XYZ file of C-alpha atoms in Angstrom:
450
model
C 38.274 -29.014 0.788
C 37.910 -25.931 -0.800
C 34.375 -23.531 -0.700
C 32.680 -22.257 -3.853
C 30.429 -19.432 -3.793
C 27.769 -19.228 -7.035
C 25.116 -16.020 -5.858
C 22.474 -14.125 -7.609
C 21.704 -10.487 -6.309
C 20.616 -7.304 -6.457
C 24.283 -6.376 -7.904
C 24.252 -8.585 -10.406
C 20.408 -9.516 -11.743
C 17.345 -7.311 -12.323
C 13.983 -7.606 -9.606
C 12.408 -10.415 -11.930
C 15.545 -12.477 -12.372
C 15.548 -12.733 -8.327
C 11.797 -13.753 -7.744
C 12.433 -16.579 -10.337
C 15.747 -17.735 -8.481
C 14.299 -16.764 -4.919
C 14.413 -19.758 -2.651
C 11.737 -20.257 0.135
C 12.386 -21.706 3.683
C 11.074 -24.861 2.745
C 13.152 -24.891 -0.548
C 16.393 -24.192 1.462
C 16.368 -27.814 2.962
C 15.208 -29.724 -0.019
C 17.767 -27.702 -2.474
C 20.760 -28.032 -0.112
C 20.167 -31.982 0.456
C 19.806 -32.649 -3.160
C 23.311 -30.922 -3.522
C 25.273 -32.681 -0.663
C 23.802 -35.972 -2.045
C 25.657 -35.867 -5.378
C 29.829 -36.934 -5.448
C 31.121 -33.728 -5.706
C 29.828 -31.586 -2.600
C 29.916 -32.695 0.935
C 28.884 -29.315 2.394
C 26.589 -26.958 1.320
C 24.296 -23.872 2.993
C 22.249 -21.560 1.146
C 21.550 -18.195 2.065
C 18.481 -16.155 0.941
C 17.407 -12.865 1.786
C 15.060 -10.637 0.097
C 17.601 -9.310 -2.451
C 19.877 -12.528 -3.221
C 20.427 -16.124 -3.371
C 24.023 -17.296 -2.202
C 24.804 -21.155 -2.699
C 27.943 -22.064 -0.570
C 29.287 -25.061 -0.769
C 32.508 -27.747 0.241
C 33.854 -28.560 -3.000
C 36.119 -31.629 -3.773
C 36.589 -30.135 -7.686
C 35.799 -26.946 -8.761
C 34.070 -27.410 -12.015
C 32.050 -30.291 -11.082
C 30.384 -28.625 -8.197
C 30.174 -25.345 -10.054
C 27.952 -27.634 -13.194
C 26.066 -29.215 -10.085
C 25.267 -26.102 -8.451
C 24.237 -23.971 -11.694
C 21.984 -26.866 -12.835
C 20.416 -26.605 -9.668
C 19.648 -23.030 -9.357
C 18.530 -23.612 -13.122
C 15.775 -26.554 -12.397
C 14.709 -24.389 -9.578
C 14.154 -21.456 -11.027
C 13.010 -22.714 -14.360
C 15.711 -21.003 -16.219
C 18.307 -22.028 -18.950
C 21.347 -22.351 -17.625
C 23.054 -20.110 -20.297
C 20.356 -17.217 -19.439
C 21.225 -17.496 -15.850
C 24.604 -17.781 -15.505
C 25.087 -14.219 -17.408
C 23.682 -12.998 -13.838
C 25.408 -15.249 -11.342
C 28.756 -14.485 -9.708
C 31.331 -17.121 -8.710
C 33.951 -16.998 -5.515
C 36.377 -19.714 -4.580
C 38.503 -20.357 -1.627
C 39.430 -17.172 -0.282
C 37.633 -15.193 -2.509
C 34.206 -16.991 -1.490
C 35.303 -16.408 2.328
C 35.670 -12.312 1.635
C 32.221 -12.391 0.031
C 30.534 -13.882 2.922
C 32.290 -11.458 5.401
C 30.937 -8.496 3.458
C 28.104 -9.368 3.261
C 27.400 -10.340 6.963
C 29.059 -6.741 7.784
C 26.093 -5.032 5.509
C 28.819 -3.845 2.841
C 27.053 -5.796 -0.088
C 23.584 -4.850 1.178
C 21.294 -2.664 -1.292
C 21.354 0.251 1.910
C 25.129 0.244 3.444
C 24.817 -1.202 7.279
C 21.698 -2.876 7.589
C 21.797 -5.437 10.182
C 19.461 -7.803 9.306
C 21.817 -9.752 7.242
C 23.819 -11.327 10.015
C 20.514 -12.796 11.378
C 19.924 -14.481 7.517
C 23.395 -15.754 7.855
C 23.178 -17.488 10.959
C 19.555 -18.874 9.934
C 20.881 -20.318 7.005
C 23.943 -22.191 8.735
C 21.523 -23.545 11.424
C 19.556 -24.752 8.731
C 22.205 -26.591 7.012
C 23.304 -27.820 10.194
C 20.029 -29.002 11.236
C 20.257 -31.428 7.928
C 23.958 -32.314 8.459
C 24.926 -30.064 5.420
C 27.026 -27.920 7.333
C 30.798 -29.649 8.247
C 34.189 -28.777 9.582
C 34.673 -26.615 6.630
C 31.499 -24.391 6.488
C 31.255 -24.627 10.043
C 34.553 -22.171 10.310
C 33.310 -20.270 7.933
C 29.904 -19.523 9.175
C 31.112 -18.532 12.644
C 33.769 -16.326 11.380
C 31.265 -14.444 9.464
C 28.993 -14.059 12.249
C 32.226 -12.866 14.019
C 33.045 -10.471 11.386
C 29.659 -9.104 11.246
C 29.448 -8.466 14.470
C 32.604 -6.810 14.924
C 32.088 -4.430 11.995
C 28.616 -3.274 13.673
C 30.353 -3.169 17.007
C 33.371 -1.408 16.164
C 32.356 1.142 13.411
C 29.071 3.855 13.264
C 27.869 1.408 9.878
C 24.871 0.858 11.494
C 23.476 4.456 11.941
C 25.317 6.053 8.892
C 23.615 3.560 6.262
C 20.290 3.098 6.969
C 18.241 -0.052 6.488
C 16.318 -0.792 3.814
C 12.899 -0.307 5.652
C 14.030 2.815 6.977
C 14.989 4.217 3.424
C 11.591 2.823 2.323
C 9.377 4.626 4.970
C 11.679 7.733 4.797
C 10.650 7.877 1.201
C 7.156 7.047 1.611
C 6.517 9.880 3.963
C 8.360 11.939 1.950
C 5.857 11.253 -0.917
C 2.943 12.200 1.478
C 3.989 15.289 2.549
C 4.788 16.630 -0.693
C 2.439 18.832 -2.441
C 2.486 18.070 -5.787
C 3.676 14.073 -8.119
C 4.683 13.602 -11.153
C 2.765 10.665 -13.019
C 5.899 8.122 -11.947
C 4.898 8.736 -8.249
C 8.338 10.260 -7.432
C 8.529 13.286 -4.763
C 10.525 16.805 -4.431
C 14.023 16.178 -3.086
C 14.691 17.553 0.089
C 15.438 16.665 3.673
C 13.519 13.821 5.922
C 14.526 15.652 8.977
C 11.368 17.433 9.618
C 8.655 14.607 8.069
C 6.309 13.144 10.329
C 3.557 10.967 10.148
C 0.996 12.327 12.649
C -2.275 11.514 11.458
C -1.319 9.031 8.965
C -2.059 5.435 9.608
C -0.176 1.943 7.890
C -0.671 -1.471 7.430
C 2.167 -4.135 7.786
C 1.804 -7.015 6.197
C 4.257 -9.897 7.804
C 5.330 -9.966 10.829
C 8.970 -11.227 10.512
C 11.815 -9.239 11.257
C 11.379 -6.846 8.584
C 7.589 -6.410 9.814
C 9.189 -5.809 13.166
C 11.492 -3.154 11.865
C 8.642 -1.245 10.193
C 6.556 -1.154 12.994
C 9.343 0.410 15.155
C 10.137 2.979 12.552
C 6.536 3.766 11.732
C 6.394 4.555 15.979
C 9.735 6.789 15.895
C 7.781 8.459 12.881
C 4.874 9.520 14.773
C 2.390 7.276 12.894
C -1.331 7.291 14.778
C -2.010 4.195 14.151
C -0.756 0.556 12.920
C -2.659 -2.188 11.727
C -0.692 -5.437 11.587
C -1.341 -8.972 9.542
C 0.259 -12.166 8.555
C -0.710 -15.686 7.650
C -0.039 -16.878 11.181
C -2.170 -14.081 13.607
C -0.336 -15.217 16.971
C 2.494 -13.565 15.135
C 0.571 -10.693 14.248
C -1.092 -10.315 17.557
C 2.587 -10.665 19.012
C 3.900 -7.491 16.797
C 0.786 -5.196 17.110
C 0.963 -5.872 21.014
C 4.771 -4.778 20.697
C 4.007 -1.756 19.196
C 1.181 -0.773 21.631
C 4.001 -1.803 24.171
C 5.869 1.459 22.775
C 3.232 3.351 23.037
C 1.952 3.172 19.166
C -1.979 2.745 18.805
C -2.154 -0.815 17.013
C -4.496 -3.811 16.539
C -3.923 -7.448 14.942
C -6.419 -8.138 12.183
C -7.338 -11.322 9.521
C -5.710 -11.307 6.214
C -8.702 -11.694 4.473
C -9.384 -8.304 5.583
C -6.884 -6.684 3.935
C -8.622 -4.265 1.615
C -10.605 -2.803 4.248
C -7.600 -2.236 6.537
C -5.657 -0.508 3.557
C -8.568 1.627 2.250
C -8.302 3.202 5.809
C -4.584 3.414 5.507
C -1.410 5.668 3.616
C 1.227 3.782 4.232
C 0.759 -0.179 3.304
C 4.138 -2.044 3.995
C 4.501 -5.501 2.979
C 7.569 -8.281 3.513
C 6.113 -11.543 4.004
C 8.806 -13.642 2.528
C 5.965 -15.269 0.450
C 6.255 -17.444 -3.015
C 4.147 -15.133 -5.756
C 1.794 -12.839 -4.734
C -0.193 -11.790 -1.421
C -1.547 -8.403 -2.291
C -3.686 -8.618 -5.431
C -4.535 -5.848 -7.867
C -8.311 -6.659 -6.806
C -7.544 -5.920 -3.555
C -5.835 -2.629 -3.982
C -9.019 -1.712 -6.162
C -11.322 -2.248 -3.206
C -9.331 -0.334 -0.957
C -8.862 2.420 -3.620
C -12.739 2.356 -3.743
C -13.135 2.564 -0.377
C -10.781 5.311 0.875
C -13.175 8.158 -0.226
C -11.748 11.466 -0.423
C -8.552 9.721 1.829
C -5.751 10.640 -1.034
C -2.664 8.994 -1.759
C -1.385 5.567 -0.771
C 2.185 4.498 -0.687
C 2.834 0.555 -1.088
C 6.031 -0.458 0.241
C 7.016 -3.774 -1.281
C 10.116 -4.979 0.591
C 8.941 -8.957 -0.453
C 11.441 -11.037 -2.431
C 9.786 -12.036 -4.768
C 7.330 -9.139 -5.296
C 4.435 -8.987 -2.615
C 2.439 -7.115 -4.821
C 1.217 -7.616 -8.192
C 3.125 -5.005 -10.166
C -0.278 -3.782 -12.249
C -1.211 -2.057 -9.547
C 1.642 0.753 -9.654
C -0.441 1.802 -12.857
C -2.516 2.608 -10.576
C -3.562 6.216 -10.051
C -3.653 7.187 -6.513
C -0.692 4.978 -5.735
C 2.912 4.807 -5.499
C 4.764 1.315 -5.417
C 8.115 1.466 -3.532
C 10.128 -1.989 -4.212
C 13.284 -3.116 -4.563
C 14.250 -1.689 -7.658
C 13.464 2.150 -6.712
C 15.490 1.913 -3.860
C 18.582 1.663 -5.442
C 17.955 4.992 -6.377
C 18.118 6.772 -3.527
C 21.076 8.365 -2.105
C 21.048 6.878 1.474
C 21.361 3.672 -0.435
C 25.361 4.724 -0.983
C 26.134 7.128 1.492
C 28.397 5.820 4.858
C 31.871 5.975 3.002
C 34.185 6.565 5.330
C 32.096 4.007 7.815
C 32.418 1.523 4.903
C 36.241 2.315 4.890
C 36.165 1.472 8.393
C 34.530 -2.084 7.824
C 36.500 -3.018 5.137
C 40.011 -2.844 7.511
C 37.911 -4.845 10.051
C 37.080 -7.566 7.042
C 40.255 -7.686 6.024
C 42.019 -7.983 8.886
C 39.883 -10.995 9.764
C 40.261 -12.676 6.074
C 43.527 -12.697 6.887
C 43.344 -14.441 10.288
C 41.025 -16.551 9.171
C 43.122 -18.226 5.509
C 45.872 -18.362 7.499
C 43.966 -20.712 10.383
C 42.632 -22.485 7.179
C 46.086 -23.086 5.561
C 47.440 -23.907 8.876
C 44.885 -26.746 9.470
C 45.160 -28.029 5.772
C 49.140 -29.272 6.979
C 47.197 -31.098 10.048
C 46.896 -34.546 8.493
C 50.697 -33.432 6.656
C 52.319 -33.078 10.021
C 50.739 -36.140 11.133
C 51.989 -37.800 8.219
C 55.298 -36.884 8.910
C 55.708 -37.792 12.626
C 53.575 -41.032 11.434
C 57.115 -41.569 8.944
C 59.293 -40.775 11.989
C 57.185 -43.680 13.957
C 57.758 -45.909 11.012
C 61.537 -45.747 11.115
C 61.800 -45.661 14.783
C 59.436 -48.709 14.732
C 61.698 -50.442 11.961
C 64.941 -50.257 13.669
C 64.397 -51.362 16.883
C 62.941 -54.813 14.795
C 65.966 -54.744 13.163
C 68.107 -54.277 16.321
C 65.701 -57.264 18.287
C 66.552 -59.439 15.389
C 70.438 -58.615 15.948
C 70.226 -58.948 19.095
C 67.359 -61.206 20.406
C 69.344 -61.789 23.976
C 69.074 -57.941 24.642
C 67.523 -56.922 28.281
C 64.069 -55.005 28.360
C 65.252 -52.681 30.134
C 68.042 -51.875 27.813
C 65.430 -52.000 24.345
C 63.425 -50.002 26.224
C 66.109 -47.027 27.005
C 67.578 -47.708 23.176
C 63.851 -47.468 22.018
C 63.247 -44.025 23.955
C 66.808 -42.968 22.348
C 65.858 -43.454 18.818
C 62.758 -42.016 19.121
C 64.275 -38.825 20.568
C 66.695 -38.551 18.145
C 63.478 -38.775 15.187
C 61.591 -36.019 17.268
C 64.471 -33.514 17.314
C 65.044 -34.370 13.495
C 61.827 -33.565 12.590
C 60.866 -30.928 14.794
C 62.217 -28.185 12.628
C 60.236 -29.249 9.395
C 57.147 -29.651 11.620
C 57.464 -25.626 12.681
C 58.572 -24.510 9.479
C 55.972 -26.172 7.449
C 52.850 -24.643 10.026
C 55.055 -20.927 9.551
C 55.020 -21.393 5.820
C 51.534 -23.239 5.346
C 50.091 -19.683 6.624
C 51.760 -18.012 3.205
C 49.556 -17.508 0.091
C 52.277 -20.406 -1.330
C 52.136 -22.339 1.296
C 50.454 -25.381 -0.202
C 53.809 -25.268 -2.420
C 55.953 -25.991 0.854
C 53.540 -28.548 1.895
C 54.128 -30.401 -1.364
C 57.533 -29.992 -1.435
C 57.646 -31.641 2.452
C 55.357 -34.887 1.124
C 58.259 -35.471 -1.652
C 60.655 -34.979 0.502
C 59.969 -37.826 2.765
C 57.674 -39.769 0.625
C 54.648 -38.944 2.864
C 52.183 -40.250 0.021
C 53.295 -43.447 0.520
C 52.204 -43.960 4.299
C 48.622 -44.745 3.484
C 49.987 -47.208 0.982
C 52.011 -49.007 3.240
C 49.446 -49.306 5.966
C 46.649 -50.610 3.614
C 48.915 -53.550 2.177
């Protein structure tokens, strides 16, 4: 069984591509049973984050689960297959494995390092698991990636030298209120963050997952006076705000349906609720514009996947919208080279360990083929040697018995080693097909069926 990766992300698709392809948490379950319930995938886990959609998969042929998969993704997004696939990306076998061990060590992330990934990862196997999607086959791979990822943020300085994606985002937005003079795209002087604060300012965060938690913490680092916190589910909200006053930032909980008011008293307004379509409207951004008096500028963070916010209002004036998209533009989005360097050796190192534990356990069933032939011989002679001699002593069939099968166990013993040693090679499903010829392993199953 062999995995097949077909992804959509931020590398590969434009912002608009990825809200039509984005897959919710509900989605996940439905999407990944109505793969494994087809005849040509009997694993599958899907992992989603807020810049790309990675279907993985145990695949019994390569083209048919490829067709399956890419007519999924195509009836769930409402796409044409032929306009999508110009912006997917396909991995198989080892190749799929590297991709998924980048990707939990933050090398394929839009910011270099960011952590959050590995948490996605294990999400998504959990969920797959949950469902029974998730087998022998993704089950290895899943844990090594979580292993990988782990290592690489262990073992290297990833983590501080590229910064997250919220980070980058704040970073930016504060450097856009402490500048003295925009342009009409909303973009700021460049110059150093070292320095910015955020005294006096106050921001809203809208969600309160894991990227809501991130923000909040940053926002306190920054200095921010104050934080006002919603999401569709308050306990959650309550939860974060109560963290942040924990760390000594000023914040409060409030209803969602109070959003305008909140953001007309606010600069910063950071949103990641993971929602499907759109949460902050541009009637709401109006209000809050009409409300914030002689307040200035306001700096939307959109982190959402798909879009948060409805993109009229960056024609706003007064406002700057920070997504996905400008991001990628900024230079802490590729900086961490030699870190990267350092996480790639760790990635590959473990790619290797980890095909050749694959390849190894592919020759499982082989070897037991083979000592199954060795039982088969041993088994045949001694009939033959009972009907020879039917006046022969137990004691003596049993010591010939023993004998023989000694003799098998030494014979094969050798082939058995060499064929795990070799089976760890790039080739070595050639040596394991050159072993079943040799002693006619194919035909075991055959002979025990008739």
């Amino acid at each position: 069984m062999s995995i097949l990766l077909v992804g959509v992300s931020h590398h590969s698709a434009p912002v608009s591509l990825l809200e039509a392809v984005a897959v919710s948490e509900v989605d996940r379950d439905v999407l990944t049973e109505e793969l494994i319930a087809g005849e040509h995938i009997d694993e599958a886990m899907i992992v989603t984050t807020c810049n790309r959609v990675e279907v993985y998969s145990a695949a019994k042929a390569f083209h048919p689960a490829l067709d399956d998969v890419v007519a999924l993704l195509s009836r769930h997004s409402g796409m044409a297959i032929d306009e999508l696939s110009r912006h997917l990306y396909i991995r198989y076998s080892e190749a799929a494995a590297e991709h998924l061990f980048s990707v939990a060590s933050g090398l394929d992330s839009m910011v270099v390092g960011e952590q959050q990934i590995i948490g996605q990862i294990r999400t998504a196997y959990q969920s797959a698991s949950e469902i029974g999607a998730a087998g022998t086959t993704l089950h290895r791979l899943a844990q090594q990636a979580l292993h990988v990822g782990k290592r690489v943020h262990t073992e290297t300085g990833i983590d501080s030298a590229g910064a997250s994606v919220v980070s980058v985002a704040l970073d930016r937005a504060a450097e856009i209120l402490d500048a003295t003079g925009l342009d009409p795209a909303g973009s700021a002087a460049d110059g150093p963050v070292a320095g910015r604060h955020l005294d006096g300012r106050r921001a809203v965060v809208l969600g309160a997952g894991a990227m809501g938690g991130l923000a909040v913490a940053h926002l306190g680092r920054g200095g921010i006076s104050h934080i006002d916190v919603t999401n569709r589910t308050a306990e959650r909200a309550e939860r974060l705000s109560e963290i942040a006053r924990d760390a000594g930032t000023p914040a409060a909980a409030f209803p969602l349906e109070e959003l305008a008011r909140a953001v007309a008293r606010a600069d910063i307004l950071f949103t990641c609720t993971g929602a499907v379509g759109t949460v902050v409207t541009l009637g709401d951004v109006h209000t809050a514009l009409a409300g914030r008096g002689e307040l200035g500028h306001l700096v939307i963070c959109d982190l959402g996947m798909p879009r948060d916010v409805d993109p009229a209002v960056a024609g706003l004036p007064g406002v700057t919208v920070l997504g996905i998209e400008a991001l990628k533009e900024d230079p802490a989005t590729s900086g961490a080279a030699a870190e990267s360097d350092a996480a790639r050796t760790i990635v590959d190192a473990e790619l290797t360990a980890y095909t050749q534990a694959e390849r190894m356990a592919e020759v499982g069933p082989l070897i037991g083929k083979l000592r199954g032939r060795g039982g088969q011989v041993v088994a045949a002679e001694m009939r033959r040697l009972e009907a020879r001699l039917p006046e022969m002593d137990d004691k003596v069939r049993d010591e010939v018995a023993n004998t023989v099968r000694r003799v098998v166990d030494k014979l094969l013993h050798p082939p058995t080693v060499k064929v795990k040693e070799l089976a760890a090679r790039s080739d070595g499903e050639d040596f394991a097909a050159v072993v079943s010829t040799l002693f006619d392993l194919d035909s075991i199953v055959d002979e025990e069926a008739s």
